[in-house]
Amino acid sequence: GHIVRNWKVRWFVLLQDKLLYYKIEGGKKEPSPKGRILLDGCTITCPCLEYENRPLLIKLKTKTNTDYFLECCSREERDSWALDITGAIHAGHPVQVQELHRKKNSFKLLENISLHHIVARMCDSSTGIKLTRNLEQGNRYKETFTGSALVDWLISSSFAVSRFEAVTLASMLMEENFIKPVGARSTEAMRYSDLSEQFLDDSTALYMFAETSKKNTSAKEELQFNISELSGTIVKQGFLVKQGHKRKNWKVRRFVLRADPAFLHYYDPTKEENRPVGGFSLRGCLVSALEDNGVPAGVKGNVQGNLFKIITKNDIHYYIQASSKAERAQWIEAIKPLT
């Protein structure tokens, strides 16, 4: 409310240029609207984290600087309303609407990701993620946050533009030992290599900051690469999501395609050193697109589509996701002549 700052149930109707809201009396909405929000010149914030105990908010600021806080019943409903309202705000700009829907289920993480910077922002006392005490199955955990709260925070802090992208980034924070799961639900999720289940994106999976901020890499055997295979001419490079061979989870990697000799290497974008974490010769490889109307055998986890597969001459299968069908086609066209 604008006068009395209490929260009231309202029935909302979204039109092309305005958002109407009605009072509910006797389980039915009144015939005339209680008020309206003109969408021309509006800005929308979702998720809005201004109210710590209300994580399901959308904030609308009109061009006259009036703030409206709207609370939804679930994250799915909140994100759906936010998408539709944003589409109405940009209704006169069809290109922006098309881009908005493309971003909903796509990923395009920042090229120079610094997980240290993200964690530093998370720990900030004023703008960081809110730490709370949580009780699960009789155990009390201090200074924890939920998976859904982290996803919301990553989006609101402009580190990600979609929930899929935020979950991917959250998984990277866990892989690099910046955060860890606590409680039965989160720990159970870690036993599966499904990216969507790993963070669960709900309010029942608990996480906390890991005790160490740097991952111990001494236990990992460093991969050795021949200098000659890294000396080829770069044909194409960009970010793709690759399925791991052991845990079968999905990670964002920067791929570099080289010719003479023909190799495809992939790099961890969170590492400062310009050193591949994997790669293979393309000679004798087979590359093909995978259909989007089902999950093929060998693929696990949250698959958003736009998959393609590379089979090496040693019969090693690589499953890779592009952010669009056009990008997938470009990579396949660039790889095929080098096989």
mmCIF file of C-alpha atoms in Angstrom:
data_model
loop_
_atom_site.group_PDB
_atom_site.id
_atom_site.type_symbol
_atom_site.label_atom_id
_atom_site.label_comp_id
_atom_site.label_asym_id
_atom_site.label_seq_id
_atom_site.Cartn_x
_atom_site.Cartn_y
_atom_site.Cartn_z
ATOM 1 C CA GLY A 1 0.000 0.000 0.000
ATOM 2 C CA HIS A 2 1.024 3.631 -0.607
ATOM 3 C CA ILE A 3 -0.567 5.229 2.452
ATOM 4 C CA VAL A 4 -0.615 2.381 4.955
ATOM 5 C CA ARG A 5 2.440 0.243 4.204
ATOM 6 C CA ASN A 6 0.661 -3.045 4.637
ATOM 7 C CA TRP A 7 0.308 -5.923 2.207
ATOM 8 C CA LYS A 8 -3.020 -6.734 0.585
ATOM 9 C CA VAL A 9 -4.179 -9.401 -1.830
ATOM 10 C CA ARG A 10 -5.091 -7.913 -5.202
ATOM 11 C CA TRP A 11 -6.228 -9.422 -8.506
ATOM 12 C CA PHE A 12 -3.929 -8.186 -11.287
ATOM 13 C CA VAL A 13 -4.707 -7.912 -14.986
ATOM 14 C CA LEU A 14 -1.891 -7.119 -17.416
ATOM 15 C CA LEU A 15 -2.862 -5.095 -20.482
ATOM 16 C CA GLN A 16 -0.619 -3.892 -23.280
ATOM 17 C CA ASP A 17 0.198 -0.559 -21.665
ATOM 18 C CA LYS A 18 -0.970 -0.846 -18.065
ATOM 19 C CA LEU A 19 -1.305 -3.141 -15.086
ATOM 20 C CA LEU A 20 -4.737 -3.039 -13.393
ATOM 21 C CA TYR A 21 -5.418 -4.316 -9.894
ATOM 22 C CA TYR A 22 -8.763 -5.117 -8.252
ATOM 23 C CA LYS A 23 -10.010 -5.691 -4.715
ATOM 24 C CA ILE A 24 -11.231 -9.154 -3.826
ATOM 25 C CA GLU A 25 -14.564 -9.292 -2.040
ATOM 26 C CA GLY A 26 -16.234 -12.589 -1.178
ATOM 27 C CA GLY A 27 -13.758 -14.500 -3.307
ATOM 28 C CA LYS A 28 -14.525 -12.434 -6.430
ATOM 29 C CA LYS A 29 -12.871 -9.381 -7.900
ATOM 30 C CA GLU A 30 -14.838 -6.142 -7.919
ATOM 31 C CA PRO A 31 -15.998 -4.926 -11.363
ATOM 32 C CA SER A 32 -13.933 -1.717 -11.393
ATOM 33 C CA PRO A 33 -10.168 -1.611 -10.752
ATOM 34 C CA LYS A 34 -8.826 -0.312 -7.453
ATOM 35 C CA GLY A 35 -5.879 1.217 -9.273
ATOM 36 C CA ARG A 36 -3.615 1.063 -12.296
ATOM 37 C CA ILE A 37 0.094 1.196 -13.047
ATOM 38 C CA LEU A 38 1.008 2.824 -16.355
ATOM 39 C CA LEU A 39 3.860 0.835 -17.905
ATOM 40 C CA ASP A 40 5.197 3.504 -20.255
ATOM 41 C CA GLY A 41 8.626 4.484 -18.933
ATOM 42 C CA CYS A 42 8.504 1.900 -16.115
ATOM 43 C CA THR A 43 11.572 0.074 -14.905
ATOM 44 C CA ILE A 44 11.277 -3.384 -13.382
ATOM 45 C CA THR A 45 13.501 -5.077 -10.796
ATOM 46 C CA CYS A 46 13.224 -8.848 -10.443
ATOM 47 C CA PRO A 47 14.281 -10.403 -8.198
ATOM 48 C CA CYS A 48 13.889 -7.500 -5.777
ATOM 49 C CA LEU A 49 15.780 -8.088 -2.526
ATOM 50 C CA GLU A 50 14.852 -4.912 -0.651
ATOM 51 C CA TYR A 51 12.691 -6.860 1.817
ATOM 52 C CA GLU A 52 14.800 -9.574 3.435
ATOM 53 C CA ASN A 53 11.821 -11.690 4.502
ATOM 54 C CA ARG A 54 9.978 -11.329 1.171
ATOM 55 C CA PRO A 55 12.050 -13.026 -1.545
ATOM 56 C CA LEU A 56 9.233 -13.222 -4.113
ATOM 57 C CA LEU A 57 8.965 -9.513 -4.917
ATOM 58 C CA ILE A 58 8.791 -7.595 -8.166
ATOM 59 C CA LYS A 59 9.522 -3.863 -7.993
ATOM 60 C CA LEU A 60 8.047 -1.453 -10.536
ATOM 61 C CA LYS A 61 9.222 2.155 -10.672
ATOM 62 C CA THR A 62 7.078 4.434 -12.839
ATOM 63 C CA LYS A 63 8.456 7.341 -14.823
ATOM 64 C CA THR A 64 7.049 9.614 -12.055
ATOM 65 C CA ASN A 65 9.284 7.707 -9.569
ATOM 66 C CA THR A 66 6.445 5.904 -7.799
ATOM 67 C CA ASP A 67 7.522 2.511 -6.430
ATOM 68 C CA TYR A 68 5.213 -0.508 -6.478
ATOM 69 C CA PHE A 69 6.191 -3.718 -4.670
ATOM 70 C CA LEU A 70 4.288 -6.789 -5.850
ATOM 71 C CA GLU A 71 4.643 -10.130 -4.095
ATOM 72 C CA CYS A 72 3.969 -13.401 -5.908
ATOM 73 C CA CYS A 73 3.177 -16.871 -4.569
ATOM 74 C CA SER A 74 6.198 -18.686 -6.028
ATOM 75 C CA ARG A 75 9.447 -17.984 -7.847
ATOM 76 C CA GLU A 76 8.059 -19.516 -11.010
ATOM 77 C CA GLU A 77 5.042 -17.194 -10.874
ATOM 78 C CA ARG A 78 7.214 -14.198 -10.040
ATOM 79 C CA ASP A 79 9.570 -14.797 -12.952
ATOM 80 C CA SER A 80 6.646 -15.416 -15.330
ATOM 81 C CA TRP A 81 4.959 -12.142 -14.329
ATOM 82 C CA ALA A 82 8.261 -10.269 -14.591
ATOM 83 C CA LEU A 83 8.865 -11.616 -18.094
ATOM 84 C CA ASP A 84 5.374 -10.682 -19.283
ATOM 85 C CA ILE A 85 5.454 -7.225 -17.679
ATOM 86 C CA THR A 86 8.854 -6.523 -19.207
ATOM 87 C CA GLY A 87 7.473 -7.618 -22.586
ATOM 88 C CA ALA A 88 4.588 -5.161 -22.168
ATOM 89 C CA ILE A 89 6.958 -2.342 -21.197
ATOM 90 C CA HIS A 90 8.933 -2.951 -24.407
ATOM 91 C CA ALA A 91 5.875 -3.771 -26.521
ATOM 92 C CA GLY A 92 6.761 -1.022 -29.002
ATOM 93 C CA HIS A 93 10.211 -2.535 -29.464
ATOM 94 C CA PRO A 94 9.743 -6.084 -30.837
ATOM 95 C CA VAL A 95 13.499 -6.651 -31.095
ATOM 96 C CA GLN A 96 13.871 -6.131 -27.341
ATOM 97 C CA VAL A 97 10.968 -8.496 -26.638
ATOM 98 C CA GLN A 98 12.555 -11.173 -28.832
ATOM 99 C CA GLU A 99 15.896 -10.707 -27.062
ATOM 100 C CA LEU A 100 14.150 -10.932 -23.676
ATOM 101 C CA HIS A 101 12.606 -14.326 -24.475
ATOM 102 C CA ARG A 102 15.906 -15.568 -25.889
ATOM 103 C CA LYS A 103 17.679 -14.704 -22.643
ATOM 104 C CA LYS A 104 15.114 -16.510 -20.508
ATOM 105 C CA ASN A 105 16.654 -19.935 -21.143
ATOM 106 C CA SER A 106 20.085 -19.030 -22.407
ATOM 107 C CA PHE A 107 23.480 -18.415 -20.923
ATOM 108 C CA LYS A 108 26.120 -15.852 -21.775
ATOM 109 C CA LEU A 109 28.346 -15.410 -18.760
ATOM 110 C CA LEU A 110 30.714 -12.476 -18.580
ATOM 111 C CA GLU A 111 33.954 -13.159 -20.397
ATOM 112 C CA ASN A 112 36.224 -12.176 -17.504
ATOM 113 C CA ILE A 113 34.525 -13.890 -14.597
ATOM 114 C CA SER A 114 36.246 -13.400 -11.251
ATOM 115 C CA LEU A 115 34.790 -15.732 -8.673
ATOM 116 C CA HIS A 116 36.890 -13.981 -6.024
ATOM 117 C CA HIS A 117 35.114 -10.725 -6.903
ATOM 118 C CA ILE A 118 31.689 -12.410 -6.717
ATOM 119 C CA VAL A 119 32.466 -13.905 -3.295
ATOM 120 C CA ALA A 120 33.775 -10.556 -2.055
ATOM 121 C CA ARG A 121 30.494 -8.959 -3.123
ATOM 122 C CA MET A 122 28.553 -11.785 -1.472
ATOM 123 C CA CYS A 123 30.354 -11.083 1.824
ATOM 124 C CA ASP A 124 29.651 -7.341 1.732
ATOM 125 C CA SER A 125 27.709 -6.393 4.857
ATOM 126 C CA SER A 126 25.359 -4.001 3.048
ATOM 127 C CA THR A 127 24.906 -5.363 -0.479
ATOM 128 C CA GLY A 128 25.915 -9.002 -0.017
ATOM 129 C CA ILE A 129 23.793 -12.085 0.423
ATOM 130 C CA LYS A 130 21.879 -12.213 3.700
ATOM 131 C CA LEU A 131 23.064 -14.929 6.068
ATOM 132 C CA THR A 132 20.501 -16.510 8.383
ATOM 133 C CA ARG A 133 20.176 -19.296 10.897
ATOM 134 C CA ASN A 134 18.261 -22.283 9.615
ATOM 135 C CA LEU A 135 16.877 -25.389 11.254
ATOM 136 C CA GLU A 136 16.745 -28.652 9.329
ATOM 137 C CA GLN A 137 15.809 -32.024 10.789
ATOM 138 C CA GLY A 138 16.683 -30.865 14.287
ATOM 139 C CA ASN A 139 20.074 -29.422 13.321
ATOM 140 C CA ARG A 140 20.627 -25.667 13.595
ATOM 141 C CA TYR A 141 22.994 -24.085 11.072
ATOM 142 C CA LYS A 142 24.429 -20.598 11.489
ATOM 143 C CA GLU A 143 25.191 -18.148 8.697
ATOM 144 C CA THR A 144 23.608 -20.059 5.852
ATOM 145 C CA PHE A 145 21.741 -19.101 2.709
ATOM 146 C CA THR A 146 19.438 -21.085 0.463
ATOM 147 C CA GLY A 147 20.046 -22.094 -3.130
ATOM 148 C CA SER A 148 17.155 -19.971 -4.349
ATOM 149 C CA ALA A 149 18.411 -16.954 -2.363
ATOM 150 C CA LEU A 150 21.814 -17.279 -4.029
ATOM 151 C CA VAL A 151 20.252 -17.550 -7.500
ATOM 152 C CA ASP A 152 18.137 -14.452 -6.784
ATOM 153 C CA TRP A 153 21.162 -12.545 -5.494
ATOM 154 C CA LEU A 154 23.318 -13.396 -8.531
ATOM 155 C CA ILE A 155 20.589 -12.087 -10.853
ATOM 156 C CA SER A 156 19.848 -8.955 -8.809
ATOM 157 C CA SER A 157 23.589 -8.184 -8.637
ATOM 158 C CA SER A 158 23.846 -8.468 -12.461
ATOM 159 C CA PHE A 159 26.181 -11.470 -12.414
ATOM 160 C CA ALA A 160 23.572 -13.483 -14.369
ATOM 161 C CA VAL A 161 20.528 -12.700 -16.517
ATOM 162 C CA SER A 162 18.562 -15.954 -16.170
ATOM 163 C CA ARG A 163 17.999 -18.583 -13.519
ATOM 164 C CA PHE A 164 19.738 -21.252 -15.613
ATOM 165 C CA GLU A 165 22.766 -18.991 -15.934
ATOM 166 C CA ALA A 166 22.738 -18.201 -12.196
ATOM 167 C CA VAL A 167 22.541 -21.905 -11.290
ATOM 168 C CA THR A 168 25.489 -22.552 -13.620
ATOM 169 C CA LEU A 169 27.480 -19.793 -11.923
ATOM 170 C CA ALA A 170 26.490 -21.052 -8.458
ATOM 171 C CA SER A 171 27.739 -24.497 -9.450
ATOM 172 C CA MET A 172 31.075 -22.956 -10.412
ATOM 173 C CA LEU A 173 31.314 -21.340 -6.959
ATOM 174 C CA MET A 174 30.818 -24.768 -5.399
ATOM 175 C CA GLU A 175 33.239 -26.500 -7.750
ATOM 176 C CA GLU A 176 35.945 -23.983 -6.796
ATOM 177 C CA ASN A 177 35.247 -24.556 -3.076
ATOM 178 C CA PHE A 178 33.961 -21.058 -2.324
ATOM 179 C CA ILE A 179 30.688 -22.418 -0.950
ATOM 180 C CA LYS A 180 29.547 -25.800 0.325
ATOM 181 C CA PRO A 181 26.241 -27.568 1.000
ATOM 182 C CA VAL A 182 24.970 -28.131 4.538
ATOM 183 C CA GLY A 183 21.979 -30.124 5.656
ATOM 184 C CA ALA A 184 20.501 -33.337 4.339
ATOM 185 C CA ARG A 185 18.725 -31.896 1.289
ATOM 186 C CA SER A 186 21.708 -30.032 -0.152
ATOM 187 C CA THR A 187 24.178 -32.801 0.644
ATOM 188 C CA GLU A 188 21.897 -35.343 -1.014
ATOM 189 C CA ALA A 189 21.719 -33.163 -4.118
ATOM 190 C CA MET A 190 25.523 -33.196 -4.349
ATOM 191 C CA ARG A 191 25.465 -36.954 -4.890
ATOM 192 C CA TYR A 192 23.857 -36.406 -8.261
ATOM 193 C CA SER A 193 25.539 -34.731 -11.189
ATOM 194 C CA ASP A 194 22.450 -32.868 -12.318
ATOM 195 C CA LEU A 195 23.088 -29.133 -12.508
ATOM 196 C CA SER A 196 19.438 -28.257 -11.897
ATOM 197 C CA GLU A 197 19.324 -30.475 -8.797
ATOM 198 C CA GLN A 198 22.693 -29.424 -7.441
ATOM 199 C CA PHE A 199 21.364 -26.079 -6.289
ATOM 200 C CA LEU A 200 17.706 -27.060 -6.417
ATOM 201 C CA ASP A 201 16.812 -23.378 -6.754
ATOM 202 C CA ASP A 202 14.406 -23.470 -3.831
ATOM 203 C CA SER A 203 14.269 -22.385 -0.218
ATOM 204 C CA THR A 204 14.946 -25.775 1.373
ATOM 205 C CA ALA A 205 18.515 -26.388 0.167
ATOM 206 C CA LEU A 206 21.084 -24.786 2.497
ATOM 207 C CA TYR A 207 24.618 -23.599 1.692
ATOM 208 C CA MET A 208 27.346 -21.661 3.452
ATOM 209 C CA PHE A 209 30.739 -20.171 2.701
ATOM 210 C CA ALA A 210 33.537 -22.741 2.663
ATOM 211 C CA GLU A 211 36.275 -22.365 5.248
ATOM 212 C CA THR A 212 38.924 -21.837 2.581
ATOM 213 C CA SER A 213 38.571 -19.301 -0.201
ATOM 214 C CA LYS A 214 41.139 -20.946 -2.424
ATOM 215 C CA LYS A 215 40.907 -24.388 -3.864
ATOM 216 C CA ASN A 216 43.757 -26.744 -3.190
ATOM 217 C CA THR A 217 44.967 -27.635 -6.643
ATOM 218 C CA SER A 218 48.063 -29.575 -5.579
ATOM 219 C CA ALA A 219 46.050 -32.793 -5.425
ATOM 220 C CA LYS A 220 45.031 -32.411 -9.035
ATOM 221 C CA GLU A 221 47.421 -33.669 -11.638
ATOM 222 C CA GLU A 222 48.093 -30.881 -14.107
ATOM 223 C CA LEU A 223 47.372 -31.671 -17.730
ATOM 224 C CA GLN A 224 50.342 -31.455 -20.041
ATOM 225 C CA PHE A 225 49.891 -29.986 -23.494
ATOM 226 C CA ASN A 226 52.293 -30.149 -26.381
ATOM 227 C CA ILE A 227 53.385 -26.663 -27.438
ATOM 228 C CA SER A 228 52.785 -27.552 -31.095
ATOM 229 C CA GLU A 229 49.072 -28.242 -30.572
ATOM 230 C CA LEU A 230 48.622 -24.756 -29.082
ATOM 231 C CA SER A 231 50.491 -23.053 -31.919
ATOM 232 C CA GLY A 232 47.819 -23.481 -34.596
ATOM 233 C CA THR A 233 45.865 -20.626 -36.125
ATOM 234 C CA ILE A 234 42.781 -19.744 -34.091
ATOM 235 C CA VAL A 235 39.712 -20.307 -36.287
ATOM 236 C CA LYS A 236 36.948 -19.714 -33.753
ATOM 237 C CA GLN A 237 36.527 -19.188 -30.025
ATOM 238 C CA GLY A 238 33.675 -18.559 -27.604
ATOM 239 C CA PHE A 239 31.797 -19.762 -24.528
ATOM 240 C CA LEU A 240 29.915 -23.070 -24.552
ATOM 241 C CA VAL A 241 28.646 -25.424 -21.849
ATOM 242 C CA LYS A 242 30.299 -28.847 -21.696
ATOM 243 C CA GLN A 243 29.260 -32.011 -19.885
ATOM 244 C CA GLY A 244 31.954 -33.425 -17.626
ATOM 245 C CA HIS A 245 33.241 -36.953 -18.165
ATOM 246 C CA LYS A 246 33.225 -38.091 -14.528
ATOM 247 C CA ARG A 247 30.480 -36.255 -12.629
ATOM 248 C CA LYS A 248 28.395 -35.603 -15.757
ATOM 249 C CA ASN A 249 27.620 -32.044 -14.639
ATOM 250 C CA TRP A 250 27.621 -29.050 -16.964
ATOM 251 C CA LYS A 251 30.257 -26.315 -16.832
ATOM 252 C CA VAL A 252 30.833 -23.152 -18.819
ATOM 253 C CA ARG A 253 34.079 -23.353 -20.772
ATOM 254 C CA ARG A 254 35.813 -21.061 -23.247
ATOM 255 C CA PHE A 255 36.477 -23.134 -26.366
ATOM 256 C CA VAL A 256 39.272 -22.342 -28.805
ATOM 257 C CA LEU A 257 39.317 -24.012 -32.240
ATOM 258 C CA ARG A 258 42.708 -24.143 -33.963
ATOM 259 C CA ALA A 259 43.872 -25.278 -37.397
ATOM 260 C CA ASP A 260 47.288 -26.566 -38.505
ATOM 261 C CA PRO A 261 47.321 -28.596 -36.341
ATOM 262 C CA ALA A 262 43.561 -29.066 -35.865
ATOM 263 C CA PHE A 263 42.727 -29.080 -32.141
ATOM 264 C CA LEU A 264 39.827 -28.038 -29.947
ATOM 265 C CA HIS A 265 40.852 -26.869 -26.473
ATOM 266 C CA TYR A 266 38.661 -25.645 -23.634
ATOM 267 C CA TYR A 267 39.569 -23.307 -20.784
ATOM 268 C CA ASP A 268 38.147 -22.623 -17.329
ATOM 269 C CA PRO A 269 36.971 -18.956 -17.434
ATOM 270 C CA THR A 270 37.461 -18.643 -13.651
ATOM 271 C CA LYS A 271 41.209 -19.233 -13.930
ATOM 272 C CA GLU A 272 43.512 -16.320 -14.525
ATOM 273 C CA GLU A 273 46.213 -18.390 -16.217
ATOM 274 C CA ASN A 274 45.647 -18.858 -19.933
ATOM 275 C CA ARG A 275 46.018 -22.634 -19.831
ATOM 276 C CA PRO A 276 43.555 -25.193 -21.210
ATOM 277 C CA VAL A 277 41.918 -27.680 -18.851
ATOM 278 C CA GLY A 278 41.304 -30.087 -21.700
ATOM 279 C CA GLY A 279 41.496 -30.587 -25.444
ATOM 280 C CA PHE A 280 41.787 -33.104 -28.244
ATOM 281 C CA SER A 281 42.867 -33.527 -31.844
ATOM 282 C CA LEU A 282 40.091 -33.168 -34.406
ATOM 283 C CA ARG A 283 41.613 -35.582 -36.922
ATOM 284 C CA GLY A 284 39.214 -38.486 -37.425
ATOM 285 C CA CYS A 285 36.504 -36.913 -35.272
ATOM 286 C CA LEU A 286 32.787 -36.983 -35.996
ATOM 287 C CA VAL A 287 30.667 -33.929 -35.151
ATOM 288 C CA SER A 288 26.882 -33.756 -35.341
ATOM 289 C CA ALA A 289 23.891 -31.834 -33.972
ATOM 290 C CA LEU A 290 21.550 -33.568 -31.537
ATOM 291 C CA GLU A 291 17.799 -33.242 -31.720
ATOM 292 C CA ASP A 292 16.070 -31.068 -29.104
ATOM 293 C CA ASN A 293 12.977 -33.290 -28.768
ATOM 294 C CA GLY A 294 14.467 -35.587 -26.154
ATOM 295 C CA VAL A 295 17.537 -36.240 -24.028
ATOM 296 C CA PRO A 296 19.927 -38.567 -25.881
ATOM 297 C CA ALA A 297 21.643 -41.481 -24.175
ATOM 298 C CA GLY A 298 24.800 -40.412 -22.403
ATOM 299 C CA VAL A 299 23.457 -36.962 -21.540
ATOM 300 C CA LYS A 300 22.431 -36.141 -17.980
ATOM 301 C CA GLY A 301 21.405 -33.018 -16.132
ATOM 302 C CA ASN A 302 19.658 -29.824 -17.109
ATOM 303 C CA VAL A 303 19.744 -29.798 -20.898
ATOM 304 C CA GLN A 304 18.456 -26.572 -22.457
ATOM 305 C CA GLY A 305 18.733 -27.794 -26.048
ATOM 306 C CA ASN A 306 21.092 -26.729 -28.859
ATOM 307 C CA LEU A 307 23.285 -29.765 -28.196
ATOM 308 C CA PHE A 308 25.985 -31.149 -30.425
ATOM 309 C CA LYS A 309 28.302 -34.119 -30.024
ATOM 310 C CA ILE A 310 31.923 -34.725 -30.967
ATOM 311 C CA ILE A 311 33.258 -38.301 -31.086
ATOM 312 C CA THR A 312 37.042 -38.589 -31.232
ATOM 313 C CA LYS A 313 38.878 -41.304 -33.136
ATOM 314 C CA ASN A 314 39.484 -42.930 -29.717
ATOM 315 C CA ASP A 315 35.668 -43.118 -29.260
ATOM 316 C CA ILE A 316 35.498 -40.457 -26.542
ATOM 317 C CA HIS A 317 32.154 -38.647 -26.603
ATOM 318 C CA TYR A 318 31.937 -34.911 -25.863
ATOM 319 C CA TYR A 319 28.482 -33.356 -25.312
ATOM 320 C CA ILE A 320 28.353 -29.566 -25.712
ATOM 321 C CA GLN A 321 25.542 -27.001 -25.454
ATOM 322 C CA ALA A 322 25.430 -23.806 -27.493
ATOM 323 C CA SER A 323 23.224 -20.853 -26.562
ATOM 324 C CA SER A 324 21.238 -21.007 -29.816
ATOM 325 C CA LYS A 325 20.693 -23.174 -32.895
ATOM 326 C CA ALA A 326 22.547 -20.607 -35.002
ATOM 327 C CA GLU A 327 25.596 -20.727 -32.734
ATOM 328 C CA ARG A 328 25.525 -24.533 -32.757
ATOM 329 C CA ALA A 329 25.463 -24.545 -36.565
ATOM 330 C CA GLN A 330 28.396 -22.101 -36.700
ATOM 331 C CA TRP A 331 30.537 -24.308 -34.472
ATOM 332 C CA ILE A 332 29.696 -27.475 -36.420
ATOM 333 C CA GLU A 333 30.481 -25.754 -39.729
ATOM 334 C CA ALA A 334 33.812 -24.524 -38.357
ATOM 335 C CA ILE A 335 34.819 -27.939 -36.920
ATOM 336 C CA LYS A 336 33.820 -30.220 -39.816
ATOM 337 C CA PRO A 337 36.523 -29.121 -42.330
ATOM 338 C CA LEU A 338 39.197 -29.817 -39.688
ATOM 339 C CA THR A 339 38.199 -33.429 -39.031
#
